[in-house]
Amino acid sequence: MHLVILKTFQDVSHWAASYVMKRINDFHPTTDNPFVLGLPTGSTPLGMYQQLIKFHQEGLLSFKHVVTFNMDEYVNLPKLHAQSYHHFMWTNFFKHIDINPENVNILNGLSKDLNKECEKYEEKIKEYGGVELFIGGIGEHGHMAFNEAGSSLTSRTREKKLAHNTIQANSRFFDNIEDVPKSALTVGVGTIMDAKEVMLLITGAKKAYALYKTVEEGVSHMWTASALQLHPKGLIVVDEDATMELKVKTVKYFEGLDEHIEF
Ligand code: PGA
């Protein structure tokens, strides 16, 4: 696992977007061999999306041959609902870039057969040969996508009941806490771990304890992001505020390694 420590949220956003751009451009994707990208929602990746849009507008990056799979979607929230992840992705990212809508994959939380929907999602990822780069964030309690505490570290895409603390955290986007959906469809920890590379973005003091659990403690299903320790190519990009619970020794060690990742 590699930990990249930067000063601010803006630095994390710019670094992450530059990394994504480099990975896509180095891949030289084509119609027959597209770049498969896993994407998150939430406040954390917003800055990265804005920077990717800028790169696209400057003519540095095209998404024509990029296929995306989003991490999760609420169950029973209409796609046009302001808080659905469909709405989030189209408003904040997809409508500003040259992606082919047919290449966008987001779980359908309105499907009549949710199990089938999840199975189909897994199959489609496989058909594309797997995800090249899965980008994610984590919750304050260490969840990755909606893989709440206690999720199997080999879990696949499925419906997952949301933990009370997740419902509370996400209620900031809804009028009432009662309006927050109680469950979601989410890729599993195993689905994310199958990606060739995983990059997590973690910013702000609120995530400091979760970062400490993810990086310095052992692998645990109670902090599902800690599974990344077992990934051959795990990358975590953080700002200084998020490092507040880490040992100085850990921070210094990873800061000393940063020069090895270049664009
Ligand atoms: P956030 O959400 O980026 O809005 O903090 C992350 C998450 O809950 O996974």
Short mmCIF file of C-alpha atoms and ligand atoms in Angstrom, two decimals:
data_model
loop_
_atom_site.label_atom_id
_atom_site.label_comp_id
_atom_site.label_asym_id
_atom_site.label_seq_id
_atom_site.Cartn_x
_atom_site.Cartn_y
_atom_site.Cartn_z
CA MET A 1 0.00 0.00 0.00
CA HIS A 2 1.27 3.45 -0.81
CA LEU A 3 0.19 6.53 1.14
CA VAL A 4 0.50 9.90 -0.59
CA ILE A 5 0.31 12.79 1.89
CA LEU A 6 -0.48 16.24 0.51
CA LYS A 7 -1.25 19.53 2.19
CA THR A 8 -4.85 20.36 1.32
CA PHE A 9 -8.07 18.97 -0.15
CA GLN A 10 -7.30 20.91 -3.35
CA ASP A 11 -3.89 19.25 -3.59
CA VAL A 12 -5.48 15.81 -3.15
CA SER A 13 -8.06 16.60 -5.85
CA HIS A 14 -5.43 17.79 -8.31
CA TRP A 15 -3.07 14.90 -7.60
CA ALA A 16 -5.84 12.30 -7.96
CA ALA A 17 -7.12 13.82 -11.22
CA SER A 18 -3.57 13.97 -12.63
CA TYR A 19 -3.05 10.34 -11.68
CA VAL A 20 -6.30 9.25 -13.37
CA MET A 21 -5.39 11.23 -16.48
CA LYS A 22 -1.95 9.63 -16.63
CA ARG A 23 -3.35 6.13 -16.19
CA ILE A 24 -5.95 6.64 -18.94
CA ASN A 25 -3.56 8.31 -21.39
CA ASP A 26 -0.78 5.74 -20.82
CA PHE A 27 -3.32 2.96 -21.45
CA HIS A 28 -4.17 4.35 -24.94
CA PRO A 29 -7.74 3.04 -24.75
CA THR A 30 -9.71 2.13 -27.88
CA THR A 31 -13.28 1.00 -28.58
CA ASP A 32 -12.14 -2.61 -28.40
CA ASN A 33 -9.89 -2.10 -25.42
CA PRO A 34 -11.47 0.56 -23.21
CA PHE A 35 -10.11 1.78 -19.89
CA VAL A 36 -12.40 0.50 -17.12
CA LEU A 37 -12.71 2.95 -14.25
CA GLY A 38 -14.51 2.43 -10.93
CA LEU A 39 -15.97 5.62 -9.47
CA PRO A 40 -17.28 6.89 -6.13
CA THR A 41 -19.74 9.58 -5.10
CA GLY A 42 -19.59 11.81 -2.00
CA SER A 43 -18.02 15.14 -1.08
CA THR A 44 -14.45 13.85 -1.21
CA PRO A 45 -14.17 13.09 -4.97
CA LEU A 46 -15.92 16.32 -6.05
CA GLY A 47 -12.66 18.29 -6.39
CA MET A 48 -11.13 15.47 -8.45
CA TYR A 49 -14.14 15.44 -10.79
CA GLN A 50 -13.87 19.23 -11.26
CA GLN A 51 -10.20 18.90 -12.13
CA LEU A 52 -10.86 16.01 -14.55
CA ILE A 53 -13.48 18.17 -16.28
CA LYS A 54 -10.86 20.94 -16.59
CA PHE A 55 -8.33 18.54 -18.10
CA HIS A 56 -11.00 17.44 -20.56
CA GLN A 57 -11.89 21.03 -21.48
CA GLU A 58 -8.21 21.81 -22.02
CA GLY A 59 -8.04 18.95 -24.52
CA LEU A 60 -5.68 16.88 -22.37
CA LEU A 61 -8.03 14.00 -21.64
CA SER A 62 -10.83 12.17 -23.44
CA PHE A 63 -13.31 9.73 -21.92
CA LYS A 64 -14.49 8.42 -25.33
CA HIS A 65 -12.98 5.02 -24.66
CA VAL A 66 -13.53 4.90 -20.91
CA VAL A 67 -16.11 2.60 -19.34
CA THR A 68 -17.20 3.43 -15.80
CA PHE A 69 -18.71 1.39 -12.99
CA ASN A 70 -19.98 3.29 -9.97
CA MET A 71 -19.55 1.84 -6.52
CA ASP A 72 -23.07 2.06 -5.20
CA GLU A 73 -26.59 3.44 -5.38
CA TYR A 74 -29.42 3.83 -2.90
CA VAL A 75 -32.32 1.40 -3.04
CA ASN A 76 -35.70 2.87 -3.96
CA LEU A 77 -34.56 6.38 -4.77
CA PRO A 78 -35.69 7.56 -8.24
CA LYS A 79 -32.78 8.21 -10.62
CA LEU A 80 -33.84 11.84 -10.97
CA HIS A 81 -33.94 12.39 -7.20
CA ALA A 82 -31.42 15.10 -6.28
CA GLN A 83 -29.67 12.70 -3.88
CA SER A 84 -29.50 9.66 -6.13
CA TYR A 85 -26.01 8.71 -7.19
CA HIS A 86 -27.20 8.68 -10.83
CA HIS A 87 -28.08 12.33 -10.42
CA PHE A 88 -24.81 13.09 -8.61
CA MET A 89 -22.67 11.50 -11.31
CA TRP A 90 -24.44 13.11 -14.26
CA THR A 91 -24.61 16.56 -12.65
CA ASN A 92 -21.09 16.65 -11.25
CA PHE A 93 -19.17 14.75 -13.89
CA PHE A 94 -20.62 12.87 -16.85
CA LYS A 95 -22.56 15.71 -18.48
CA HIS A 96 -19.36 17.80 -18.64
CA ILE A 97 -17.19 15.22 -20.42
CA ASP A 98 -17.26 13.26 -23.68
CA ILE A 99 -18.20 9.88 -22.20
CA ASN A 100 -20.57 7.69 -24.22
CA PRO A 101 -23.68 7.27 -21.98
CA GLU A 102 -23.70 3.59 -22.94
CA ASN A 103 -20.33 3.24 -21.22
CA VAL A 104 -21.68 4.48 -17.90
CA ASN A 105 -22.70 1.75 -15.45
CA ILE A 106 -24.55 2.58 -12.23
CA LEU A 107 -26.47 0.05 -10.18
CA ASN A 108 -30.24 0.34 -10.48
CA GLY A 109 -31.69 0.58 -6.98
CA LEU A 110 -35.19 0.53 -8.45
CA SER A 111 -34.82 -2.88 -10.05
CA LYS A 112 -37.62 -5.33 -9.25
CA ASP A 113 -35.01 -8.03 -8.74
CA LEU A 114 -32.14 -6.50 -6.78
CA ASN A 115 -30.18 -9.77 -6.54
CA LYS A 116 -30.29 -10.17 -10.31
CA GLU A 117 -29.26 -6.55 -10.78
CA CYS A 118 -26.17 -7.15 -8.60
CA GLU A 119 -25.30 -10.41 -10.37
CA LYS A 120 -25.57 -8.70 -13.75
CA TYR A 121 -23.25 -5.92 -12.56
CA GLU A 122 -20.59 -8.39 -11.50
CA GLU A 123 -20.91 -10.23 -14.84
CA LYS A 124 -20.58 -7.02 -16.82
CA ILE A 125 -17.40 -6.04 -14.96
CA LYS A 126 -16.01 -9.49 -15.76
CA GLU A 127 -16.98 -9.16 -19.44
CA TYR A 128 -14.84 -6.04 -19.64
CA GLY A 129 -11.90 -7.93 -18.15
CA GLY A 130 -12.19 -6.30 -14.73
CA VAL A 131 -11.70 -2.78 -13.42
CA GLU A 132 -8.35 -1.19 -14.22
CA LEU A 133 -8.52 1.50 -11.52
CA PHE A 134 -11.14 1.63 -8.77
CA ILE A 135 -11.37 4.98 -7.03
CA GLY A 136 -13.10 5.25 -3.67
CA GLY A 137 -13.55 7.23 -0.50
CA ILE A 138 -14.21 5.97 3.00
CA GLY A 139 -16.78 6.78 5.65
CA GLU A 140 -15.92 8.08 9.10
CA HIS A 141 -16.32 4.53 10.37
CA GLY A 142 -14.09 3.06 7.72
CA HIS A 143 -16.60 1.75 5.20
CA MET A 144 -15.50 1.47 1.58
CA ALA A 145 -18.43 1.94 -0.84
CA PHE A 146 -21.36 0.84 1.36
CA ASN A 147 -19.46 -2.08 2.85
CA GLU A 148 -20.38 -1.33 6.43
CA ALA A 149 -18.62 -2.71 9.49
CA GLY A 150 -18.88 -6.48 9.57
CA SER A 151 -19.07 -6.87 5.78
CA SER A 152 -17.26 -9.91 4.50
CA LEU A 153 -13.91 -8.98 3.05
CA THR A 154 -14.73 -11.32 0.15
CA SER A 155 -18.20 -9.81 -0.46
CA ARG A 156 -19.52 -9.20 -3.96
CA THR A 157 -22.10 -6.72 -5.27
CA ARG A 158 -25.27 -6.97 -3.19
CA GLU A 159 -27.90 -5.08 -1.23
CA LYS A 160 -26.55 -3.81 2.08
CA LYS A 161 -28.44 -2.29 5.01
CA LEU A 162 -26.94 1.06 5.95
CA ALA A 163 -25.48 1.47 9.43
CA HIS A 164 -27.10 4.10 11.62
CA ASN A 165 -23.95 6.24 11.60
CA THR A 166 -23.93 6.22 7.77
CA ILE A 167 -27.59 7.25 7.68
CA GLN A 168 -26.76 10.03 10.12
CA ALA A 169 -23.75 11.21 8.09
CA ASN A 170 -25.73 11.17 4.83
CA SER A 171 -28.76 12.93 6.36
CA ARG A 172 -26.93 16.22 5.74
CA PHE A 173 -28.07 15.93 2.12
CA PHE A 174 -31.75 15.18 2.88
CA ASP A 175 -34.52 17.31 4.48
CA ASN A 176 -35.10 14.75 7.24
CA ILE A 177 -33.12 11.80 8.51
CA GLU A 178 -36.24 9.66 7.83
CA ASP A 179 -35.82 10.42 4.12
CA VAL A 180 -32.40 8.75 3.91
CA PRO A 181 -32.77 5.33 2.24
CA LYS A 182 -32.20 2.43 4.63
CA SER A 183 -30.29 0.29 2.18
CA ALA A 184 -28.17 0.49 -0.92
CA LEU A 185 -26.74 -1.69 -3.66
CA THR A 186 -22.98 -1.73 -3.40
CA VAL A 187 -20.01 -3.44 -4.95
CA GLY A 188 -18.41 -5.78 -2.43
CA VAL A 189 -15.01 -5.55 -0.81
CA GLY A 190 -14.05 -8.51 -3.02
CA THR A 191 -15.26 -6.65 -6.13
CA ILE A 192 -13.03 -3.68 -5.28
CA MET A 193 -10.10 -5.92 -4.37
CA ASP A 194 -10.31 -7.59 -7.81
CA ALA A 195 -9.49 -4.29 -9.53
CA LYS A 196 -5.97 -4.08 -10.87
CA GLU A 197 -5.42 -0.94 -8.82
CA VAL A 198 -7.39 0.79 -6.05
CA MET A 199 -7.02 4.45 -5.11
CA LEU A 200 -8.78 5.82 -2.02
CA LEU A 201 -9.13 9.55 -1.36
CA ILE A 202 -9.34 10.45 2.33
CA THR A 203 -9.49 14.06 3.49
CA GLY A 204 -10.36 16.04 6.60
CA ALA A 205 -9.92 15.55 10.33
CA LYS A 206 -13.24 13.67 10.52
CA LYS A 207 -11.64 10.78 8.63
CA ALA A 208 -8.44 10.74 10.70
CA TYR A 209 -9.43 7.85 12.96
CA ALA A 210 -10.65 5.79 10.00
CA LEU A 211 -7.36 6.42 8.19
CA TYR A 212 -5.42 5.27 11.24
CA LYS A 213 -7.52 2.07 11.39
CA THR A 214 -7.04 1.55 7.65
CA VAL A 215 -3.28 2.02 7.61
CA GLU A 216 -1.78 1.30 11.02
CA GLU A 217 -4.00 -1.41 12.48
CA GLY A 218 -4.58 -4.91 11.13
CA VAL A 219 -6.98 -6.00 8.41
CA SER A 220 -10.46 -6.11 9.90
CA HIS A 221 -14.01 -6.50 8.65
CA MET A 222 -14.96 -3.79 11.17
CA TRP A 223 -12.97 -1.27 9.06
CA THR A 224 -13.50 -2.63 5.56
CA ALA A 225 -11.11 -0.15 3.94
CA SER A 226 -8.30 -1.93 5.82
CA ALA A 227 -8.66 -4.78 3.27
CA LEU A 228 -6.56 -2.57 1.01
CA GLN A 229 -3.52 -3.76 2.95
CA LEU A 230 -3.91 -7.04 1.05
CA HIS A 231 -4.13 -5.42 -2.38
CA PRO A 232 -1.01 -5.63 -4.56
CA LYS A 233 -1.58 -2.09 -5.84
CA GLY A 234 -3.32 -0.02 -3.18
CA LEU A 235 -2.92 3.73 -3.13
CA ILE A 236 -4.33 6.14 -0.53
CA VAL A 237 -4.18 9.88 -1.17
CA VAL A 238 -4.76 12.07 1.90
CA ASP A 239 -4.49 15.64 3.13
CA GLU A 240 -2.65 16.67 6.29
CA ASP A 241 -5.84 16.94 8.35
CA ALA A 242 -6.59 13.27 7.74
CA THR A 243 -3.20 12.21 9.14
CA MET A 244 -3.87 13.56 12.64
CA GLU A 245 -4.27 10.13 14.23
CA LEU A 246 -1.25 8.59 12.48
CA LYS A 247 2.11 8.16 14.16
CA VAL A 248 4.72 10.76 13.17
CA LYS A 249 6.88 7.77 12.18
CA THR A 250 4.24 6.55 9.72
CA VAL A 251 3.80 10.00 8.17
CA LYS A 252 7.55 10.53 7.81
CA TYR A 253 8.04 7.08 6.33
CA PHE A 254 5.45 7.57 3.59
CA GLU A 255 6.47 11.18 2.93
CA GLY A 256 9.95 9.88 2.27
CA LEU A 257 8.57 7.53 -0.41
CA ASP A 258 6.43 10.06 -2.30
CA GLU A 259 9.13 10.84 -4.83
CA HIS A 260 8.64 7.37 -6.32
CA ILE A 261 5.26 8.24 -7.82
CA GLU A 262 5.64 10.57 -10.75
CA PHE A 263 3.47 11.77 -13.59
P1 PGA B 1 -17.82 11.64 1.80
O1 PGA B 1 -18.38 10.16 1.85
O2 PGA B 1 -16.82 11.68 0.68
O3 PGA B 1 -19.02 12.51 1.51
O4 PGA B 1 -17.20 11.92 3.11
C1 PGA B 1 -17.51 9.08 1.80
C2 PGA B 1 -18.21 7.79 2.16
O5 PGA B 1 -19.13 7.79 3.00
O6 PGA B 1 -17.82 6.74 1.63
#
